[in-house]
Amino acid sequence: MELRLPHHAPYRPADGAERAPAPTKPAAAPRKMPRDIWPESTLALRLDPYRFISERCQRFGSDAFRARLLLRETICLSGRAGAELFYDRERFTRLGAAPEPLVRTLFGRGGVQMLEGEAHRHRKQMFLAIAAPERVRRLGEVTAGAFRAAAERWASQGRVVLYDELRELLTRAACDWAGVPLPEAEVGRRTREISALFDQAGSAGPGHLWSRVARRHADAWAARLVRDVRAGRLSPPAESALHVVAHHRGLGGRPLRPRVAAVELLNVLRPTVAVSVFVTFAAHALHEHPECRALLQKEAGEGGYSDLFAQEVRRYYPFFPAVMAKVRRDFEWQGYRFRKGTRAMLDLYGINHDPRIWSRPEEFHPERFHLRNQDPFGFVPQGGGDARTHHRCPGEGIALEIIKVALGFLSGGIAYDVPEQDLRIDFRRLPALPRSRFVIENVRHRPG
């Protein structure tokens, strides 16, 4: 009830009179963040890395929950709001967030993923130059040539395990495009080493140990290339990744140390070869949805159906399950308390399948991208935010270009049979793949 003076006149203090302080509400106590039931949830994460976060968020009715993962207290985030929070540079940092096993395999030491602030933005400009639209178009041309050469081999092989063949094909294309010399005798070795950096990094046991060995060998190889460029023994094209990385200067004006430059060169080659996962899934989608083949043949080219199909492949299929950061300072969000130094993990696969963001998310439907704007926090197949300033992958254009080239090849460049096989997606594997790795046979050239 409002307190009034006689005659219902509202109270107004006289000029110069001291006003009584307005009553203040006591600060609300922070909400208790939901917590996973297991004292250590690492095994549960390994058993279902792509759905671990989203299933628990749904169960808790929350976009945030706590779990002990990899022996550390971790806050797991999902949803569009969770992604927007995660990419708030005032609240989160990448410094020291990545688990040591991934640093020693997937990322390497000293690379752009480990930087923050102005150092990160400066280094990121190097990658944005390497992945400029005209350079991406050139990569598409090189990749198309690699597909044509591969088709001749596949026609004589009879049975082709597509994922295995794609990794070699893209190793050849990536090195050619990046100005990296690749003698024929080294193709198999470099394919195995580069592939191990993403294909075995998240595995346990011997696979992970091989990924560590491959990282050491690949770093040493790439460092030799950088030294050869600087010494004038190699002269790659000025716009090539090898030339740009070898001559890049940091904020202080000094060239990158050879080992750091090697990591950054592999940060160009590794993700390019890793697009073999998306291309395998694109072949899977073509097989599961044969009605799309005619549309791909009819509406090829920039802005055509291949753009929609490629984006839907990136949304629908599992690629990388999550990304990590650390809380930069204490704060509260949605009533939950976040403490400085706590590791945070953002759910990428779950956001791309969130029914609050996507209509019928469990259906493969390329047409959904007809009118959809690219929401940097609602569509996160390779990270979220702005690639120019955040830690979103600057190579998304590379992935899209390669997938579209592959779609043109698979839908119109060759004909092939898909034999009986196990095409179920293995969600326990990192990266996930069809269990059979997608086998084709009886490959034939299409006329024209």
mmCIF file of C-alpha atoms in Angstrom, residues 139-149 169 173 405 409:
data_model
loop_
_atom_site.group_PDB
_atom_site.id
_atom_site.type_symbol
_atom_site.label_atom_id
_atom_site.label_comp_id
_atom_site.label_asym_id
_atom_site.label_seq_id
_atom_site.Cartn_x
_atom_site.Cartn_y
_atom_site.Cartn_z
ATOM 1 C CA LEU A 139 41.837 -24.341 -53.500
ATOM 2 C CA GLY A 140 38.540 -25.425 -55.075
ATOM 3 C CA GLU A 141 40.220 -25.658 -58.481
ATOM 4 C CA VAL A 142 43.132 -27.677 -57.071
ATOM 5 C CA THR A 143 40.736 -29.983 -55.215
ATOM 6 C CA ALA A 144 38.631 -30.543 -58.335
ATOM 7 C CA GLY A 145 41.781 -31.611 -60.161
ATOM 8 C CA ALA A 146 42.662 -33.989 -57.325
ATOM 9 C CA PHE A 147 39.190 -35.547 -57.545
ATOM 10 C CA ARG A 148 39.555 -36.089 -61.295
ATOM 11 C CA ALA A 149 42.922 -37.780 -60.803
ATOM 12 C CA LEU A 169 43.307 -36.748 -51.862
ATOM 13 C CA ALA A 173 45.395 -30.832 -52.683
ATOM 14 C CA VAL A 405 33.489 -29.399 -55.082
ATOM 15 C CA PHE A 409 32.043 -34.687 -58.287
#
